[in-house]
XYZ file of C-alpha atoms in Angstrom:
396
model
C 155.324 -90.160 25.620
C 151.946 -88.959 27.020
C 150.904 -85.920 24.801
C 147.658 -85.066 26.987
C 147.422 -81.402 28.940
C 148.950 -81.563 32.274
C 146.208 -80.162 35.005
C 148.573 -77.157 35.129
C 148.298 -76.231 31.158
C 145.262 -76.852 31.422
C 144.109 -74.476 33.826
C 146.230 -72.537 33.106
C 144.516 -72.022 29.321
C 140.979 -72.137 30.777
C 141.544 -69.752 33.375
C 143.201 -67.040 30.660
C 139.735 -67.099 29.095
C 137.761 -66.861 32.387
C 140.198 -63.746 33.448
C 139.415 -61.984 30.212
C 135.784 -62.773 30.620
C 136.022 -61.458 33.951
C 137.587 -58.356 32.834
C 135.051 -57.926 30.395
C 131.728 -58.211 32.545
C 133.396 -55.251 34.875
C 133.076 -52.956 31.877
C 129.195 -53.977 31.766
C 128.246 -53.109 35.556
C 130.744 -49.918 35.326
C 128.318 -48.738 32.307
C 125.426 -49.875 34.359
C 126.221 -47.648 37.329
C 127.792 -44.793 35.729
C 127.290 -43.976 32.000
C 124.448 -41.481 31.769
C 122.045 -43.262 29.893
C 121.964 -46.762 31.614
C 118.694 -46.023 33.112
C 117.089 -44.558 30.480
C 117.932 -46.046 27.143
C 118.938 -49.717 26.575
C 122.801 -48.961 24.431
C 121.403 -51.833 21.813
C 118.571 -49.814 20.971
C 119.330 -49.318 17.494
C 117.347 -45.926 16.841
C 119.668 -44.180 19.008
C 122.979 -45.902 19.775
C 126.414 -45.519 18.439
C 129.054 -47.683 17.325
C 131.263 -47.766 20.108
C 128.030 -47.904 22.690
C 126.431 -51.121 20.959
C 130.360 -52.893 21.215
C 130.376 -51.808 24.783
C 127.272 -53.224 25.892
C 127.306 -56.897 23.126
C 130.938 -57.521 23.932
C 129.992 -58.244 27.334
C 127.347 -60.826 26.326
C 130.463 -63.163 26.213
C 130.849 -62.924 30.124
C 127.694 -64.628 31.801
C 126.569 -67.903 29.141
C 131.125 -68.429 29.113
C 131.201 -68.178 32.775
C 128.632 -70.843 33.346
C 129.905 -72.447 30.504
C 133.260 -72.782 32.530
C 132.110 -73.587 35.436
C 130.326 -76.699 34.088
C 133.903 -77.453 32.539
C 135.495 -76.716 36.013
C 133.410 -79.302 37.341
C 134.546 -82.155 34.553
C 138.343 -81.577 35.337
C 137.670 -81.736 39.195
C 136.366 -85.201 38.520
C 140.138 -86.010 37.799
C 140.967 -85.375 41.689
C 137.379 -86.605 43.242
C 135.219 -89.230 43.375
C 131.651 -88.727 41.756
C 130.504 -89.049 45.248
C 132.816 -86.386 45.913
C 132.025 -84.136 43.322
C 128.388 -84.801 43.574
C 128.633 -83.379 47.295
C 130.587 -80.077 46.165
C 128.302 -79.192 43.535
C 125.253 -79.454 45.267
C 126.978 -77.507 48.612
C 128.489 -74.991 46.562
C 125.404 -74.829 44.544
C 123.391 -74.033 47.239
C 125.781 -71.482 49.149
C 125.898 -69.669 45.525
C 122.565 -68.854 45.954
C 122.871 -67.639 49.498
C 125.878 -65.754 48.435
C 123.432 -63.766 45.850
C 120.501 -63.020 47.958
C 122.445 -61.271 50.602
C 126.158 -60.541 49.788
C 126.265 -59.962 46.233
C 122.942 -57.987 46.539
C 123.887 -56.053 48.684
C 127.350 -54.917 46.544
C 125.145 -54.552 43.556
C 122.730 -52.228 45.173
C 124.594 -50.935 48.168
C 120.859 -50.966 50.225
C 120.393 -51.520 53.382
C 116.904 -52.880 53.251
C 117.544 -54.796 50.529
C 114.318 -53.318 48.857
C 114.918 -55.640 45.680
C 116.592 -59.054 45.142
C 117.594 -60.110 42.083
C 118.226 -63.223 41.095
C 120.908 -63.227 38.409
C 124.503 -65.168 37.158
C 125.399 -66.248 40.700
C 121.943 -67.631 41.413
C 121.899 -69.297 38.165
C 125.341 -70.745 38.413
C 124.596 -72.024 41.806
C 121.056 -73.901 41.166
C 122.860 -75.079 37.918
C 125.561 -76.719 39.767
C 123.180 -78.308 42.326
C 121.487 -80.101 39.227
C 124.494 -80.888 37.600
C 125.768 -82.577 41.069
C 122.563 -84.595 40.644
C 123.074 -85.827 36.822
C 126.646 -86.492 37.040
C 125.377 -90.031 38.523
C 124.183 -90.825 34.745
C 126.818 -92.267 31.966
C 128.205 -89.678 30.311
C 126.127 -90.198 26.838
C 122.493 -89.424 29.202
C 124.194 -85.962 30.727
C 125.649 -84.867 26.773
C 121.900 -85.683 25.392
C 120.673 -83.491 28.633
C 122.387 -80.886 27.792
C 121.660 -80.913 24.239
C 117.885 -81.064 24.673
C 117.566 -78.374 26.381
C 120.348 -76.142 24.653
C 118.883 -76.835 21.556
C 114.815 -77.064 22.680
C 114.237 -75.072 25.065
C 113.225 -71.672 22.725
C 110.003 -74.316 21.526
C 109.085 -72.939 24.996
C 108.867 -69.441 23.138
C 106.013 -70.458 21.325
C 104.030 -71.062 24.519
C 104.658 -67.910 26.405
C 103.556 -66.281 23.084
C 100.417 -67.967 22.724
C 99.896 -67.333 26.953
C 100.972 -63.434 26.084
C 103.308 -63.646 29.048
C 101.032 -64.334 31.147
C 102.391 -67.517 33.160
C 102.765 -69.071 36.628
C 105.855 -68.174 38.904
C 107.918 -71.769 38.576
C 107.437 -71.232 34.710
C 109.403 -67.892 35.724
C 111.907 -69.567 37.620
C 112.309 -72.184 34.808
C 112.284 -69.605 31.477
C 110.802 -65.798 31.458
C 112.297 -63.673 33.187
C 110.025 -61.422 35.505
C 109.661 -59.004 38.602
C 107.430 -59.891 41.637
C 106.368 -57.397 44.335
C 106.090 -59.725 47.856
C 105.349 -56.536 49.687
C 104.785 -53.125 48.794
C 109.148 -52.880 50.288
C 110.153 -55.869 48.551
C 110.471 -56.794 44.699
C 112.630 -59.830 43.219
C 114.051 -59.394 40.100
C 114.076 -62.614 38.258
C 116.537 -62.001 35.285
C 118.419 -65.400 34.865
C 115.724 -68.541 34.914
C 117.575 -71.204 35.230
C 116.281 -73.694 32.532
C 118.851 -72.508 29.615
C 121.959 -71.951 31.757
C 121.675 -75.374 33.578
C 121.865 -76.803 29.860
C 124.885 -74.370 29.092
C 126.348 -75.657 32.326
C 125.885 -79.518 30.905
C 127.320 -78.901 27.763
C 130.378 -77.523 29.541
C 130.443 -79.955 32.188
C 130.522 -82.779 28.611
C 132.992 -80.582 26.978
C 135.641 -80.781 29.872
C 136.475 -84.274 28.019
C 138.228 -82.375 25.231
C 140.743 -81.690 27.673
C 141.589 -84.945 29.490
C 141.271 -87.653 26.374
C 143.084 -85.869 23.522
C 146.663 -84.246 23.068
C 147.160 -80.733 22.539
C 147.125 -80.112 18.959
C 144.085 -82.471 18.591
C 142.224 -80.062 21.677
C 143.126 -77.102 19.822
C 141.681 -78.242 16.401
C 138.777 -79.267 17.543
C 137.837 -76.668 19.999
C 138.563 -74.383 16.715
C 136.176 -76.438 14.452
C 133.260 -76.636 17.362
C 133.512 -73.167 17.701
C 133.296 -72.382 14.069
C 130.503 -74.977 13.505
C 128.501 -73.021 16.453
C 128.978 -69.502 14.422
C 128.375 -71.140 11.313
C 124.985 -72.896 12.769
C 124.018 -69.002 14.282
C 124.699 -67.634 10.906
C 122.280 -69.739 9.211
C 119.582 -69.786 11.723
C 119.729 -66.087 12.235
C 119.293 -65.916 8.718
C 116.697 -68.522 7.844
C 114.280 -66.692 10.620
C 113.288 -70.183 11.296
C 113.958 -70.738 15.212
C 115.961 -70.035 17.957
C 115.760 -66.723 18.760
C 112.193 -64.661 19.644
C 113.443 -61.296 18.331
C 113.030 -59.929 14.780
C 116.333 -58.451 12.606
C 115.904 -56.693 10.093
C 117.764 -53.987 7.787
C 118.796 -50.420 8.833
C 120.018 -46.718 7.803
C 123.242 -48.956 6.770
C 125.349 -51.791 6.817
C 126.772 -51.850 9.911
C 123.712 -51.416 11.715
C 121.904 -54.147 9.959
C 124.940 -56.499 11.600
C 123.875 -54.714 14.789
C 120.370 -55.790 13.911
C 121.846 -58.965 12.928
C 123.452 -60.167 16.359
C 120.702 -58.672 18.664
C 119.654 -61.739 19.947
C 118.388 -62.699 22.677
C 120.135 -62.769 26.384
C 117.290 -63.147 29.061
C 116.925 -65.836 29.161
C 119.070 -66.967 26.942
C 118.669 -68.298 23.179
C 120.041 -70.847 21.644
C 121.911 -68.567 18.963
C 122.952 -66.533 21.872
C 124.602 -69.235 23.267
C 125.558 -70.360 20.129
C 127.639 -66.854 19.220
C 129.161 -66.755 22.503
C 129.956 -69.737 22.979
C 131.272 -70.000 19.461
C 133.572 -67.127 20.332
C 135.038 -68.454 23.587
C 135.439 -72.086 21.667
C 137.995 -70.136 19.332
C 139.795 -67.777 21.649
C 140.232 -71.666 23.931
C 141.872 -72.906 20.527
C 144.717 -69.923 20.359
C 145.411 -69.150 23.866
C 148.520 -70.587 24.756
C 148.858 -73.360 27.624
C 151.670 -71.015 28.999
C 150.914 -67.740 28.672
C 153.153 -64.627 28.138
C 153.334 -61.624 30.479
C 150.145 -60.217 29.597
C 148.385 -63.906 30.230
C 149.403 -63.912 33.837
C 147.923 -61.137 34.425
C 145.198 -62.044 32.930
C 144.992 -65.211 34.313
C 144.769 -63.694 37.931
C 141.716 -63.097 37.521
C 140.616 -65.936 36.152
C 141.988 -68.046 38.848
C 139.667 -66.222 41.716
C 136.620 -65.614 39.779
C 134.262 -65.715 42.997
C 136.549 -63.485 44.700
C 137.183 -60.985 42.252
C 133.338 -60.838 41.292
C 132.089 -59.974 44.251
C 134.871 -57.180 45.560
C 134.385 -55.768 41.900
C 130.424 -54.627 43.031
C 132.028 -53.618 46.087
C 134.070 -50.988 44.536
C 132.224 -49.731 42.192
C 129.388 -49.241 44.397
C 131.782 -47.432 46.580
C 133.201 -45.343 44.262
C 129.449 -44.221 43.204
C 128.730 -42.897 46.487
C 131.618 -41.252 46.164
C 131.199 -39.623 43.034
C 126.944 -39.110 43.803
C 128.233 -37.286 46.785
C 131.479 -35.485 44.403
C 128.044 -34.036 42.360
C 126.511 -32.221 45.028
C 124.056 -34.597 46.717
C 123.846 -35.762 49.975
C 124.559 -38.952 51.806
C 120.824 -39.480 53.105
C 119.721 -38.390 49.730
C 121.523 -41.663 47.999
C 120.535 -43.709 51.183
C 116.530 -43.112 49.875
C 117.631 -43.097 46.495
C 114.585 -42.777 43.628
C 111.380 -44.431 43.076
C 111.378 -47.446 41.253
C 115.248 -47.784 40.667
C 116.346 -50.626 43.089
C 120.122 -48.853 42.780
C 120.939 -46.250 45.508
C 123.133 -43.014 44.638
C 122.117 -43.554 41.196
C 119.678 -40.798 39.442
C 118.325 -41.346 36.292
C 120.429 -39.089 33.201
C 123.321 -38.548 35.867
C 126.688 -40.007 35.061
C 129.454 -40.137 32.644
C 130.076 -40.040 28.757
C 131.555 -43.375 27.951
C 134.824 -42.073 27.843
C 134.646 -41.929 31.360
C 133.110 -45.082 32.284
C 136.370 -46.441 30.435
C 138.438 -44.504 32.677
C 136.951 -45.917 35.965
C 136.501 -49.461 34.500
C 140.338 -49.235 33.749
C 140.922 -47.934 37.596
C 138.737 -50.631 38.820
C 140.534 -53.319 37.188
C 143.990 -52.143 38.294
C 142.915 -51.696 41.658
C 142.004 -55.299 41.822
C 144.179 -56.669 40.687
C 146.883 -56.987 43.808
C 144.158 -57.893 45.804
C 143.282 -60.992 43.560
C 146.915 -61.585 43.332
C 147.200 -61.842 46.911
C 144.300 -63.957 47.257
C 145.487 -66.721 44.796
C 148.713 -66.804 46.312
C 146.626 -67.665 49.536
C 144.443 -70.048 48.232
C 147.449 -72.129 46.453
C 149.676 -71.909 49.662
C 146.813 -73.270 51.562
C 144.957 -76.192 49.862
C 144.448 -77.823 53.420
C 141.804 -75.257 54.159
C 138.602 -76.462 51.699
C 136.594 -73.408 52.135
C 138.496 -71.677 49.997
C 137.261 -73.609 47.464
C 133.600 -71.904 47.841
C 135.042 -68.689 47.109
């Protein structure tokens, strides 16, 4: 008997674990447009965080490096139903309308302005020139794309050493590739360049080589070893983090007490990001993939909703919330036209600066925001599986 995942376990388990991921990275952006302090204190700043603020804001480090992550493992089990010529087309297509999808679209969610005063280039731009590279390398034999992937997952922070010695100061395509930056092409205009690409194209790889743990071994086999990569990954952050030897450019060291010398301890490094970044978040996601069930209970279907229409649930999840901060801008006794100008060098509109919400709050409309999505994305996978004649649906 053939003990291998079907292609509806596995899904199935993989898309649990993007749904919670998804879940996850709304709690980020609903901090980032309404907790009080979002514009003017970063929550992992240990001198004047709390406990539950530092959780709030790390947690959601999982979403972005698992997301590509996924998507690169996406790509390995759609191999199963199309040829590499096949796949090689879709990746670079989708790849490609990705990006459009952030410069205009997604943009405009995020900042809900009109102008588009500031484009920034972050996970959907990365995901999409990832995948048009991947579509490239998935010509070479498997054992070329794994040592890809691994080169630059585990190399690319040597490229630390050079921005330190140039003190930052470096030409745009080493931007695009590694340092994040901000350039002004007219005194109207800024793009914000948060996710080079570099790092997540090798997270993308790595995923893309790990989708073979799910089509050449049974399930108990998957399961252990997905368990024992993901503890070798924490194991390897542990003892890098701790050495001080490489992989991550900022410092730790001890605090006021234990628990914020862990805090000090995990602070690494997301933009862009490090290899011990990758390596405790993709450590983490390795485990929960080893205990999440193939078929899921109650509370997995739900989840798994919204793993199942990532695209469509990420960008209708800006869309609210931006909505519902108009709303609430205007609920505090400003104007429409007043949030339409917005402030001086915040790219959001009908934000201000030390406005907002205690974080009890920002729970309560994260919590809103998820339920209200959830029929919506409901409906929309129901769509998509009822009509697999109409390919399109596969961008979004």
């Amino acid at each position: 008997m053939d003990t291998t995942l079907t292609t509806r376990q596995r899904i199935q388990s993989i898309d649990v674990l993007r749904g919670l991921i998804m879940i996850i990275m709304a709690l980020d952006h609903t901090r980032d447009f309404f907790h009080k302090e979002a514009l003017t204190d970063d929550p992992l700043n240990l001198a004047t965080t709390t406990p539950l603020l530092y959780f709030t804001r790390w947690v959601t480090h999982l979403c972005a490096p698992v997301f590509v992550f996924l998507a690169g493992t996406s790509a390995w089990l759609q191999a199963r139903r199309k040829t590499k010529k096949e796949l090689s087309s879709f990746l670079i297509t989708r790849g490609f309308w990705l990006i459009l999808l952030e410069i205009t679209v997604v943009n405009f969610g995020i900042f809900f302005d009109i102008y588009f005063g500031a484009t920034a280039l972050q996970t959907i731009w990365s995901i999409g020139i990832s995948m048009v590279l991947l579509g490239l390398v998935i010509w070479l034999p498997f054992s070329a794309i794994l040592t890809i992937g691994l080169l630059i997952v585990l190399g690319h922070n040597t490229l630390d050493y050079t921005e330190a010695k140039q003190q930052g100061n470096m030409p745009v395509w080493w931007h695009i590739i590694h340092r994040p930056g901000f350039f002004a092409l007219s005194p109207n205009h800024t793009v914000l360049l948060l996710y080079p690409f570099l790092p997540w194209t090798g997270l993308m790889i790595m995923g893309y080589c790990s989708g073979k743990l799910f089509t050449s071994t049974n399930e108990q086999n998957r399961r252990k070893r997905l368990r024992w990569a993901g503890l070798a990954l924490l194991l390897l952050f542990v003892l890098l983090r701790a050495s001080r030897i490489y992989g991550d450019p900022l410092e730790w060291s001890a605090q006021k007490n234990s628990l914020y010398s862990f805090f000090s301890f995990i602070n690494v490094q997301k933009y862009p990001p490090s290899l011990l970044y990758m390596c405790a978040t993709i450590g983490i996601a390795l485990l929960l993939l080893s205990v999440i069930k193939d078929i899921p209970g109650k509370l997995g279907k739900i989840i798994m909703v919204y793993g199942r229409v990532p695209m469509f649930y990420y960008v209708l999840h800006f869309y609210l919330l931006s909505f519902i901060r108009m709303l609430l801008f205007i609920a505090r006794g400003h104007s429409f036209s007043e949030g339409v100008r917005g402030v001086e060098a915040v790219p959001f509109k009908f934000i201000i600066p030390a406005e907002g919400y205690n974080l009890a709050g920002v729970y309560l409309i994260w919590f809103l925001v998820i339920l209200a999505l959830y029929p919506l994305c409901k409906w929309y996978d129901a769509y998509k599986t009822n009509h697999p004649q109409k390919k399109w649906l596969s961008y979004l």
